[in-house]
Coordinates of C-alpha atoms in Angstrom, one line a residue:
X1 CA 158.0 80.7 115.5
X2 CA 158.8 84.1 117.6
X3 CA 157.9 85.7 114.2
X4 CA 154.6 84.0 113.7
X5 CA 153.5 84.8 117.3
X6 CA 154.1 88.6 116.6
X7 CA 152.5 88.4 113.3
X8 CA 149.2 87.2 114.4
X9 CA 149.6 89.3 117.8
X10 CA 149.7 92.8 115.7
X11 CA 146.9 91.2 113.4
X12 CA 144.4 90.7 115.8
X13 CA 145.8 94.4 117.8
X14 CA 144.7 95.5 114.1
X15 CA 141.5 93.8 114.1
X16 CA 140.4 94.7 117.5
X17 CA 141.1 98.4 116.4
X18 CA 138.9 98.2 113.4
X19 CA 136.4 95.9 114.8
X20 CA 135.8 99.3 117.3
X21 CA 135.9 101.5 114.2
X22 CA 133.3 99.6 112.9
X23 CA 131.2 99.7 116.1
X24 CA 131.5 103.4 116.5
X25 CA 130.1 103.7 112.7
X26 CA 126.5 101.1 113.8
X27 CA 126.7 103.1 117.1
X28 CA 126.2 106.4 115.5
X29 CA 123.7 105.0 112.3
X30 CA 121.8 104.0 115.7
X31 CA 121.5 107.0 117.8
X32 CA 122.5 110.6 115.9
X33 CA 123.2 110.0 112.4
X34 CA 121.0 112.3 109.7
X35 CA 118.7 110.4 108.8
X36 CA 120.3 110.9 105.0
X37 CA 123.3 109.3 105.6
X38 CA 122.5 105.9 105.5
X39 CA 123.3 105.1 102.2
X40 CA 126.8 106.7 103.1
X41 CA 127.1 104.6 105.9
X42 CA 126.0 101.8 104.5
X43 CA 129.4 101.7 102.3
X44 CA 131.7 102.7 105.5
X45 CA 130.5 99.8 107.0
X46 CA 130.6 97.3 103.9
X47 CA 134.1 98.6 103.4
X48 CA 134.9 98.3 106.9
X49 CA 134.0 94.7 106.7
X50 CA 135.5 93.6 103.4
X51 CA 138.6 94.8 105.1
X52 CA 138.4 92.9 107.5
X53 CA 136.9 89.9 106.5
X54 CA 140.3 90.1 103.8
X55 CA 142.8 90.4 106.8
X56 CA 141.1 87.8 108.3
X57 CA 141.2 85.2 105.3
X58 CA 144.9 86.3 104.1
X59 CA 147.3 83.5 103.0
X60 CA 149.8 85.2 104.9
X61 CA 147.9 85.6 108.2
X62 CA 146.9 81.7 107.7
X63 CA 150.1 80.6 106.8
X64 CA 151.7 81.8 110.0
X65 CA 148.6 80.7 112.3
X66 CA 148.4 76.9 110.6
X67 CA 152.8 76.7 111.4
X68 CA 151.8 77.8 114.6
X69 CA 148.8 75.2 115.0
X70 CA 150.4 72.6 113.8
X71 CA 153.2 73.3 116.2
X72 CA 151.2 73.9 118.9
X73 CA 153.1 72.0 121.4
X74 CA 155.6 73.8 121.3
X75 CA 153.8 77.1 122.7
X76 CA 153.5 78.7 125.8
X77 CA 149.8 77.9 127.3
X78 CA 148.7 81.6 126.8
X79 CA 150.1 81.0 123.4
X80 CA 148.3 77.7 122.5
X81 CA 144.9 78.8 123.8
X82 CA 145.2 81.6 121.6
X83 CA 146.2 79.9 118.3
X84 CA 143.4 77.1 118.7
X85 CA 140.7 80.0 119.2
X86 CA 142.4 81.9 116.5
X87 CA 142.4 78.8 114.1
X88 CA 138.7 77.8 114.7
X89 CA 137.8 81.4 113.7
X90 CA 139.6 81.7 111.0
X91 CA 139.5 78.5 109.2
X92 CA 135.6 79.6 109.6
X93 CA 136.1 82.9 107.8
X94 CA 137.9 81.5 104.9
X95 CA 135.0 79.7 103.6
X96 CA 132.9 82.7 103.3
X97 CA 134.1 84.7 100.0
X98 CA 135.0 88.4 101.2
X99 CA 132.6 89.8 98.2
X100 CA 129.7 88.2 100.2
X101 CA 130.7 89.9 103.4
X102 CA 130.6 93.1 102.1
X103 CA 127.3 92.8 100.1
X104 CA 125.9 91.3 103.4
X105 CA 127.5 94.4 104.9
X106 CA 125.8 96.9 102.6
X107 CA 122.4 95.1 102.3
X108 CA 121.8 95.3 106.2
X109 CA 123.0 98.5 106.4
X110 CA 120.3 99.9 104.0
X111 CA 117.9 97.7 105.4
X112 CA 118.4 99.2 109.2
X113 CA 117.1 102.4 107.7
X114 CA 114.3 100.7 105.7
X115 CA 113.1 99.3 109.0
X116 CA 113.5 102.0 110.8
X117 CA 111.1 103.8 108.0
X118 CA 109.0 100.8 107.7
X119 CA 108.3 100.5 111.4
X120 CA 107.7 104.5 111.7
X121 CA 105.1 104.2 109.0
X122 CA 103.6 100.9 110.2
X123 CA 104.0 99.1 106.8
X124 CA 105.5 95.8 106.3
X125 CA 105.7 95.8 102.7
X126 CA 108.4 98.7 102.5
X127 CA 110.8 96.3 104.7
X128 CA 110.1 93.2 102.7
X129 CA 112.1 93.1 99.8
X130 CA 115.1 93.8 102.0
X131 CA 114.0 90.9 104.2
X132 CA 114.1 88.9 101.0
X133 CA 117.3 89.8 99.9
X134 CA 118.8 89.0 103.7
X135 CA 117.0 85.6 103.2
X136 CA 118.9 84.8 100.5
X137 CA 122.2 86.0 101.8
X138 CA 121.5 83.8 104.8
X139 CA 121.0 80.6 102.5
X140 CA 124.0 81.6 101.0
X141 CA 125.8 81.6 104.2
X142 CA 124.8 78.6 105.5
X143 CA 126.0 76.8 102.2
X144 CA 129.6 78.4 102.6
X145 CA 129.9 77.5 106.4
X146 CA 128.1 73.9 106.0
X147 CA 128.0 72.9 109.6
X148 CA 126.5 69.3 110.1
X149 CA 122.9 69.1 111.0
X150 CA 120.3 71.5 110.1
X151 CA 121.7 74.4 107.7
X152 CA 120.4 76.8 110.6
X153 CA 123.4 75.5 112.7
X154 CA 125.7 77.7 110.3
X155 CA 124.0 80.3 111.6
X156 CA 123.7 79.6 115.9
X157 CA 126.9 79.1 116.0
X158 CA 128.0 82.4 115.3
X159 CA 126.3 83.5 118.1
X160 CA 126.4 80.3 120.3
X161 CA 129.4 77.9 119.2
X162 CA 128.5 74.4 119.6
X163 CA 124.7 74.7 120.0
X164 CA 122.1 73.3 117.8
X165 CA 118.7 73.1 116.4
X166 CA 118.7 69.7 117.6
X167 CA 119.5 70.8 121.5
X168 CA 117.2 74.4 120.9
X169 CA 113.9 72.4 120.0
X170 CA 114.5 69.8 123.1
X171 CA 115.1 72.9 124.9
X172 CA 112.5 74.8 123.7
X173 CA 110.0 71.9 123.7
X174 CA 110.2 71.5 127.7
X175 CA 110.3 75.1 128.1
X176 CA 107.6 76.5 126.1
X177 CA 105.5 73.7 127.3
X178 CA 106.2 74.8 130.7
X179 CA 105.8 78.1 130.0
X180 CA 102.1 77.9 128.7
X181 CA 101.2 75.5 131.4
X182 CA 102.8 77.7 134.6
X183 CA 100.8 80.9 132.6
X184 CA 97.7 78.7 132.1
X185 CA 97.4 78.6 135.7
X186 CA 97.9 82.0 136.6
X187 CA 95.4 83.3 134.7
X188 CA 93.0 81.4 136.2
X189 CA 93.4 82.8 139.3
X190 CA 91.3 84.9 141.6
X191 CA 94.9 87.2 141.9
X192 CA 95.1 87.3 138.1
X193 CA 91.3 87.9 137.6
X194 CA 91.4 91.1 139.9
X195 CA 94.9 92.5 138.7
X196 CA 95.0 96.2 136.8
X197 CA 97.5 97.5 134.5
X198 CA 99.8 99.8 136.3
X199 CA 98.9 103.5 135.4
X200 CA 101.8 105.3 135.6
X201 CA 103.6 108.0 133.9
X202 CA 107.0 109.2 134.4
X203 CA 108.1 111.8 132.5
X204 CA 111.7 111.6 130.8
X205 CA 113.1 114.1 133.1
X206 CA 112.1 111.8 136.0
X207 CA 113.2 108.5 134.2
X208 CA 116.5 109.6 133.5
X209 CA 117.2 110.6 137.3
X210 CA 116.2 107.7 137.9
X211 CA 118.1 105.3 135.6
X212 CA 121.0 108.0 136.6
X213 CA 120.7 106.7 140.0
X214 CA 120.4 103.3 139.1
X215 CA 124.2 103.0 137.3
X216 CA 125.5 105.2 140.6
X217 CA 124.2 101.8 142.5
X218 CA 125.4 99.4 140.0
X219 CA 129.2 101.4 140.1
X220 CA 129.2 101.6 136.3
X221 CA 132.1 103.6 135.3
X222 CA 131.0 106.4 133.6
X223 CA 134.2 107.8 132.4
X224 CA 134.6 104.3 131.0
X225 CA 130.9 103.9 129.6
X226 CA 127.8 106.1 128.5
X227 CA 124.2 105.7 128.1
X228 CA 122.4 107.4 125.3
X229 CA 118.7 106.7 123.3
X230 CA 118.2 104.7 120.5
X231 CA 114.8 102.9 119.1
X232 CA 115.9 99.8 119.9
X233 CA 118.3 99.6 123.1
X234 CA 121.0 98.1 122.5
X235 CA 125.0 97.9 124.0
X236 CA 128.4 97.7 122.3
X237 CA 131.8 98.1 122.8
X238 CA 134.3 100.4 120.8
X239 CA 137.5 99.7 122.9
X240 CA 138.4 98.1 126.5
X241 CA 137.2 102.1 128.0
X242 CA 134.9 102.9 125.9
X243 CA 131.3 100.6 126.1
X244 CA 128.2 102.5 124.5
X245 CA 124.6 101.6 125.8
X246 CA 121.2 103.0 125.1
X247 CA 117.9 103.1 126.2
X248 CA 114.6 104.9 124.9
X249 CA 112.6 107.5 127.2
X250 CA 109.4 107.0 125.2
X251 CA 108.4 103.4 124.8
X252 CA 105.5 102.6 126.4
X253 CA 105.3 100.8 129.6
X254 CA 105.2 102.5 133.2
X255 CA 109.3 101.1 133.7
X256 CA 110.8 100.5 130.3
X257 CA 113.5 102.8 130.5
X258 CA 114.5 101.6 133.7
X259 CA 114.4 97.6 133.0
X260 CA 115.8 98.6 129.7
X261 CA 118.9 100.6 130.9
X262 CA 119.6 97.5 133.8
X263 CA 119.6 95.2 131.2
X264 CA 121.9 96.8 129.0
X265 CA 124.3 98.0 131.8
X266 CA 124.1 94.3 132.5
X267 CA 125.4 93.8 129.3
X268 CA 127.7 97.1 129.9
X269 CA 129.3 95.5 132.9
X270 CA 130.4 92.2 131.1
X271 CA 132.5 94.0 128.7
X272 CA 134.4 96.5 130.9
X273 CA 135.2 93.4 133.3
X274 CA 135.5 90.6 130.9
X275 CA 139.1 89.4 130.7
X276 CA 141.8 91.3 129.4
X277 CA 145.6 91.3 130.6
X278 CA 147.8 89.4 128.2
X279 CA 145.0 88.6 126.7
X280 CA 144.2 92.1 125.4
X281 CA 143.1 92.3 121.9
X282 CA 143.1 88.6 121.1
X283 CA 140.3 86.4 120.2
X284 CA 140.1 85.5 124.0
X285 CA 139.3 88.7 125.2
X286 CA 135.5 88.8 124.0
X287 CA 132.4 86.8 125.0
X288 CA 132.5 82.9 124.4
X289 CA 128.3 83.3 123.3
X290 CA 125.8 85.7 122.9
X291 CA 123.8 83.5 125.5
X292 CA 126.4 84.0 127.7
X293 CA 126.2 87.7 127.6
X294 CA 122.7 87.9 127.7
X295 CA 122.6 85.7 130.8
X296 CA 124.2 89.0 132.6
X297 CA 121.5 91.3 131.3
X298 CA 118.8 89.3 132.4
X299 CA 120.6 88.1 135.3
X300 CA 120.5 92.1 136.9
X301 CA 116.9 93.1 134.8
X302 CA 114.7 89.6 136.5
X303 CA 116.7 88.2 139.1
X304 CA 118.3 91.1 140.8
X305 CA 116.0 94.3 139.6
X306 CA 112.4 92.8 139.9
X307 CA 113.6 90.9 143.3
X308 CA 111.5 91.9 146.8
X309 CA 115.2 93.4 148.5
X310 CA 115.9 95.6 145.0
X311 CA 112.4 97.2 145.8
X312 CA 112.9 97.7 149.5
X313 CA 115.9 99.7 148.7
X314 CA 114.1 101.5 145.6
X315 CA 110.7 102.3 146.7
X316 CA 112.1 105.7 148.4
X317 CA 114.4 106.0 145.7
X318 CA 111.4 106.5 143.2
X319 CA 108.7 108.4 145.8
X320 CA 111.3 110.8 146.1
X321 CA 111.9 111.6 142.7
X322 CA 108.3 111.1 141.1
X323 CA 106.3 111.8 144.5
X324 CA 103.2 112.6 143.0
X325 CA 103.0 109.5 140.8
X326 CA 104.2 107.2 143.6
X327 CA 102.2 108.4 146.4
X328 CA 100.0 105.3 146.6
X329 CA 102.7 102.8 146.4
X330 CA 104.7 100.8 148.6
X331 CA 106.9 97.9 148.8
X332 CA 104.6 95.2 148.0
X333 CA 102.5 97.0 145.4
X334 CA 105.6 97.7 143.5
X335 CA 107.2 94.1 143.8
X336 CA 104.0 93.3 142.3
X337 CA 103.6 95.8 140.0
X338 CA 107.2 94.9 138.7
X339 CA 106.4 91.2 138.2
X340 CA 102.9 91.3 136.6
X341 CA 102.6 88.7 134.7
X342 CA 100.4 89.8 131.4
X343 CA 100.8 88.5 127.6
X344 CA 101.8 90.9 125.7
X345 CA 102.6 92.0 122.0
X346 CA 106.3 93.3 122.3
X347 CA 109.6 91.1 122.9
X348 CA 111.4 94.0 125.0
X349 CA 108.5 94.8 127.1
X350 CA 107.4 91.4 128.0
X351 CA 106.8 89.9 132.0
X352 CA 109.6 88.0 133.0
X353 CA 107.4 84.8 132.3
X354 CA 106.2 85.2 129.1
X355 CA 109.4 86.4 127.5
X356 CA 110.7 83.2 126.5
X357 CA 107.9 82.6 124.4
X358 CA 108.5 85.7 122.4
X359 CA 111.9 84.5 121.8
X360 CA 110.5 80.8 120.6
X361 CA 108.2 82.5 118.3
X362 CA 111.3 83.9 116.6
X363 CA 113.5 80.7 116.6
X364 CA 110.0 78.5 114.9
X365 CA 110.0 81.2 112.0
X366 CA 113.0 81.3 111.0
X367 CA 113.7 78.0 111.1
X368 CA 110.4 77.9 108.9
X369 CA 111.7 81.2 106.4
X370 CA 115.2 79.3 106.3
X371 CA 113.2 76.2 105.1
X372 CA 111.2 77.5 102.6
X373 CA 107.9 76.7 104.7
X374 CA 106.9 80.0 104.6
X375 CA 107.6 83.3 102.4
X376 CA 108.7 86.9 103.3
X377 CA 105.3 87.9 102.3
X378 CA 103.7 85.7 104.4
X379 CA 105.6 86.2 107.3
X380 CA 103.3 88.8 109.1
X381 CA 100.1 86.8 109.1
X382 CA 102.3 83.5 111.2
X383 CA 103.6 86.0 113.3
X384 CA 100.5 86.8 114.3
X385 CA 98.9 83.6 114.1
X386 CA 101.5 82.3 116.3
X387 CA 101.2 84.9 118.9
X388 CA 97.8 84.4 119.3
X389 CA 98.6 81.0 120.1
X390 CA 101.0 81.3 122.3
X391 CA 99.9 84.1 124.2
X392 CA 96.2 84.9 123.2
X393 CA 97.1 88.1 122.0
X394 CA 96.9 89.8 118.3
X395 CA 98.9 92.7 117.0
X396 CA 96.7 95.2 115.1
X397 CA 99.6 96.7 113.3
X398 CA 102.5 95.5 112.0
X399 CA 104.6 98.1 114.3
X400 CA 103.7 95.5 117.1
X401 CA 104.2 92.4 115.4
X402 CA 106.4 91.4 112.5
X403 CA 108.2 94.9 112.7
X404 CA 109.0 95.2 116.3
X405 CA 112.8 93.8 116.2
X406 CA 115.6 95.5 114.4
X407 CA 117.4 92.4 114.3
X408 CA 116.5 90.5 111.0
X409 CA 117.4 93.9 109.2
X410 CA 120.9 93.3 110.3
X411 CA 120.7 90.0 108.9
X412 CA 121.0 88.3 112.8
X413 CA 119.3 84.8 111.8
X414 CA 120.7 82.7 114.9
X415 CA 120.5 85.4 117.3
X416 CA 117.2 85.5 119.1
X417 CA 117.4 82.0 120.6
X418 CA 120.2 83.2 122.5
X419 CA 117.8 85.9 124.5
X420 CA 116.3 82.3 125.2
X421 CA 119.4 80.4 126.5
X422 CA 120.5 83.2 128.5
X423 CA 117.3 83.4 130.2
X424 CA 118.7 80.3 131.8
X425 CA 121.8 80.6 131.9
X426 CA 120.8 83.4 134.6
X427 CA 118.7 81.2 136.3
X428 CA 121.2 79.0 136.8
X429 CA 123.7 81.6 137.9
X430 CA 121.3 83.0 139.9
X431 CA 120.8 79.8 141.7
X432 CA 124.7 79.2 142.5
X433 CA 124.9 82.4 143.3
X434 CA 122.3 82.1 146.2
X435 CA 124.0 79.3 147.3
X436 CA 127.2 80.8 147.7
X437 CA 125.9 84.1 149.0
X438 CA 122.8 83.2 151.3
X439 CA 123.1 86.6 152.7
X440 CA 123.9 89.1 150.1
X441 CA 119.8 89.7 149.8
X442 CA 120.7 92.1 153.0
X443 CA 123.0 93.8 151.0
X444 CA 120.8 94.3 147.7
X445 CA 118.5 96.2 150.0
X446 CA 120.9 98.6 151.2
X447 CA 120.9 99.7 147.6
X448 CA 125.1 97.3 147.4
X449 CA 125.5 95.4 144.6
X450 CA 129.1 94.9 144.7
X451 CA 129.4 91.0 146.1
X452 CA 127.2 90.4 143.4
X453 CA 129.4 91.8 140.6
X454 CA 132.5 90.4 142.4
X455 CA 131.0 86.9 142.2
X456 CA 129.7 87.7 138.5
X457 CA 133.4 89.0 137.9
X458 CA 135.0 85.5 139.4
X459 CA 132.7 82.8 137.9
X460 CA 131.9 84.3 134.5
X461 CA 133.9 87.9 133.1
X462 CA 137.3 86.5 134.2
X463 CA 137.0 83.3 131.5
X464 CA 136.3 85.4 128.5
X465 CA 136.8 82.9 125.7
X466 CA 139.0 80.5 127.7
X467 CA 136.3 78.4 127.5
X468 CA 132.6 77.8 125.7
X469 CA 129.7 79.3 127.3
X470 CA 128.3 75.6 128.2
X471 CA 131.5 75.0 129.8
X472 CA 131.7 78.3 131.8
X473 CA 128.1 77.5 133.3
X474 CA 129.1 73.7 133.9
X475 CA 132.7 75.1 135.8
X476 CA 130.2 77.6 138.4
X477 CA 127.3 75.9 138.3
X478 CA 127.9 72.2 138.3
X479 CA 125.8 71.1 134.7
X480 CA 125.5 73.2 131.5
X481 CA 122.5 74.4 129.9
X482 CA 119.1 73.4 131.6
X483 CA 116.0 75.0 131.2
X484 CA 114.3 73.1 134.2
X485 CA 116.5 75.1 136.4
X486 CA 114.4 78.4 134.7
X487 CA 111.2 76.6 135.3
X488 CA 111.8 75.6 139.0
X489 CA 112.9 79.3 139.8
X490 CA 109.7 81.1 138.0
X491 CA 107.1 78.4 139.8
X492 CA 108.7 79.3 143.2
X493 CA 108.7 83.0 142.5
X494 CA 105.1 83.1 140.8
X495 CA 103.2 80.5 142.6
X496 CA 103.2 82.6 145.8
X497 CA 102.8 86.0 144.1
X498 CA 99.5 84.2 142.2
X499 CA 98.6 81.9 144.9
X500 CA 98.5 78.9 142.4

């Protein structure tokens, strides 16, 4: 038994080291790399993965996990948790054939740069083909896996173990209906009707000070994390000290850069406190959910950064850096300027109401690509069909609709519904949180954020993967995922800004 333990101890030690090999290789194709070298990076990566996807499916490494399963009673507790989360993986992994994994590997990686060159040009039909062949690989996926339910649960659950389609379109159902109802009213109102679009510039210069300032508050450890520029911001994590996030300088949208750096240092912060210990490189040491991690990104972007205390610590903060833009603001015209509410065309740069719907938009369609209910090529005219339904707006380019997200070029079917799910996952954090810290509000607006990321640090980094993501909410927050929670907190907040 002692020499099973080590076995699959060094294996996943392995692992973990070329899983941040592999992250350093997309971190680079992302930010610096010539744009030439895709097609060189595109093998790295497919052989990268094959590699691992082999270590992963060995007889040898199953052989000593399944005597260890099957003996599990035996273990220590640290060493039972970590078979059965080992076990679940793996026994996953062997059903997917390690050929596909690198062709899946290699397709994406091509099809990053394809996007990127297909968004730059503003033409959809360069990218399609690619988005065919991801299809495909997708369908092939799901008929390896073969979860119960709707195929599309082979998919989730890579991102969200245990969720469903079932669950996502109750969910979804109450929410978006919610959604368009609590938006119906707002703009309808008399404080809606006389709102302007707020025209401000900051040049880069000025928002990097400023998002410099804004990790100083948060305590991010720089000399264990860094912040660069990538089209699409994004966060990962090539070791326990070393996290990479991004943001872009020239997106349009008075504050991108600054929501968009908060989210991702959200993001940032969850993997340089998540736990580690003895469980260092093992399965348990990572996120239980994507929904889970994206419920601290959204957790500090809406509920802490576009809160009335994080502006009355702020305001000075920006009037002394960008004087001449700020001049005519003040507390109030920037808590409202923060949390306009206004339908918009792009996911990343959406109001904190509307954003959900973005993410719905993207669950319906693939469900409907994945189904056969719609084709590749037809894909840009219900994007924007859809858009204008939900939101009453229509993208005049393919840059602002279809081709917006990077994600469907690296094949991430099952992923957007959990930008969703953590959405309320923070609102339900956020809530508990309150409760247990009535007056850490006093602290936000001295510009201290550190009971908050001591709480965050107790009640959701220190589980890891001890546990699912449901279970982690359920364990600080009383009930799992509930989308009502999301609803109650937005008509509080947005019922007295719109005086609806």
């Amino acid at each position: 038994m002692k020499e099973s333990l080590d076995f699959i101890y060094k294996e996943q030690k392995e692992l973990s080291h070329f899983g941040g090999i592999a992250a350093l290789l997309g971190w680079d194709q992302m930010t610096y790399m010539p744009s030439k070298g895709s097609p060189a990076r595109a093998e790295q990566i497919s052989l990268i993965s094959r590699l691992v996807h082999e270590r992963v499916t060995s007889e040898t490494f199953y052989q000593h996990l399944k005597g260890l399963y099957d003996e599990q009673n035996n273990l220590s507790e640290k060493d039972r948790i970590v078979v059965r989360k080992l076990f679940h993986d793996v026994e996953k992994a062997r059903k997917i054939p390690s050929a596909f994994v690198e062709k899946m590997a290699k397709t994406t990686s091509i099809a990053y740069a394809v996007w990127q060159e297909a968004r730059e040009k503003n033409t959809f039909t360069l990218f399609k083909p690619h988005l065919e062949n991801i299809i495909e690989l997708e369908k092939q996926y799901c008929e390896y896996v073969k979860l119960p339910g709707h195929p599309y649960n082979s998919l989730l659950d890579d991102y969200e173990e245990g969720m469903t389609v079932d669950v996502l379109r109750k969910e979804f159902a109450v929410l978006r209906k919610h959604l368009v109802e609590i938006l119906q009213k707002i703009t309808a109102s008399i404080v809606y009707e006389k709102q302007h679009p707020v025209q401000m510039t900051f040049d880069a210069v000025q928002q990097k000070q400023l998002c410099d300032i804004l990790l100083t508050r948060l305590n991010l450890p720089l000399d264990r994390a860094r912040l660069d520029v990538s089209t699409h911001p994004f966060t990962t994590s090539l070791g326990d000290d070393d996290v990479r996030f991004t943001t872009n300088y020239q997106r349009e949208g008075f504050l991108s850069s600054f929501f968009s750096t908060m989210h991702e240092a959200g993001h940032a912060l969850y993997e340089l406190g998540i736990l580690k210990g003895e469980y260092k490189d093992t399965v348990i040491s990572n996120a239980p959910s994507l929904g889970i991690h994206e419920s601290q990104s959204r957790f500090w972007e809406n509920m802490i950064a576009r809160s009335k205390p994080f502006w009355m610590y702020f305001t000075p903060v920006f009037q002394r850096i960008a004087p001449d833009v700020c001049k005519d603001m003040n507390l109030e015209s920037w808590y409202r300027s923060v949390n306009q509410v206004r339908p918009s065309l792009i996911r990343v740069e959406a109001d904190e109401l509307t954003y959900c719907l973005h993410v719905i938009l993207r669950f319906e369609l693939e469900l409907d690509l994945l189904d056969e209910q719609i084709t590749v090529a037809e894909l840009p005219g219900h994007w924007n069909q859809k858009i204008t339904d939900f939101l009453e707006v229509t993208p005049k380019t393919d840059r602002d609709g279809v081709l917006q997200d990077m994600h469907w070029s690296a094949g991430e079917f099952g992923y957007f519904p959990t930008y969703a799910i953590g959405t309320i996952y923070a609102s339900q954090l956020f809530r508990q949180f309150s409760e247990d810290h009535p007056t850490a509000q006093d602290e936000i607006t001295q510009g201290d954020f550190r009971t908050i990321s001591q709480w965050l640090s107790k009640h959701v980094y220190q589980y890891g993967s001890l546990m699912t993501a449901d279970d982690i909410i359920k364990k600080t927050c009383g009930e799992g995922l509930n989308s009502k929670v999301f609803i109650t907190y937005l008509k509080e907040k947005y019922n007295l800004l719109y005086d609806v």
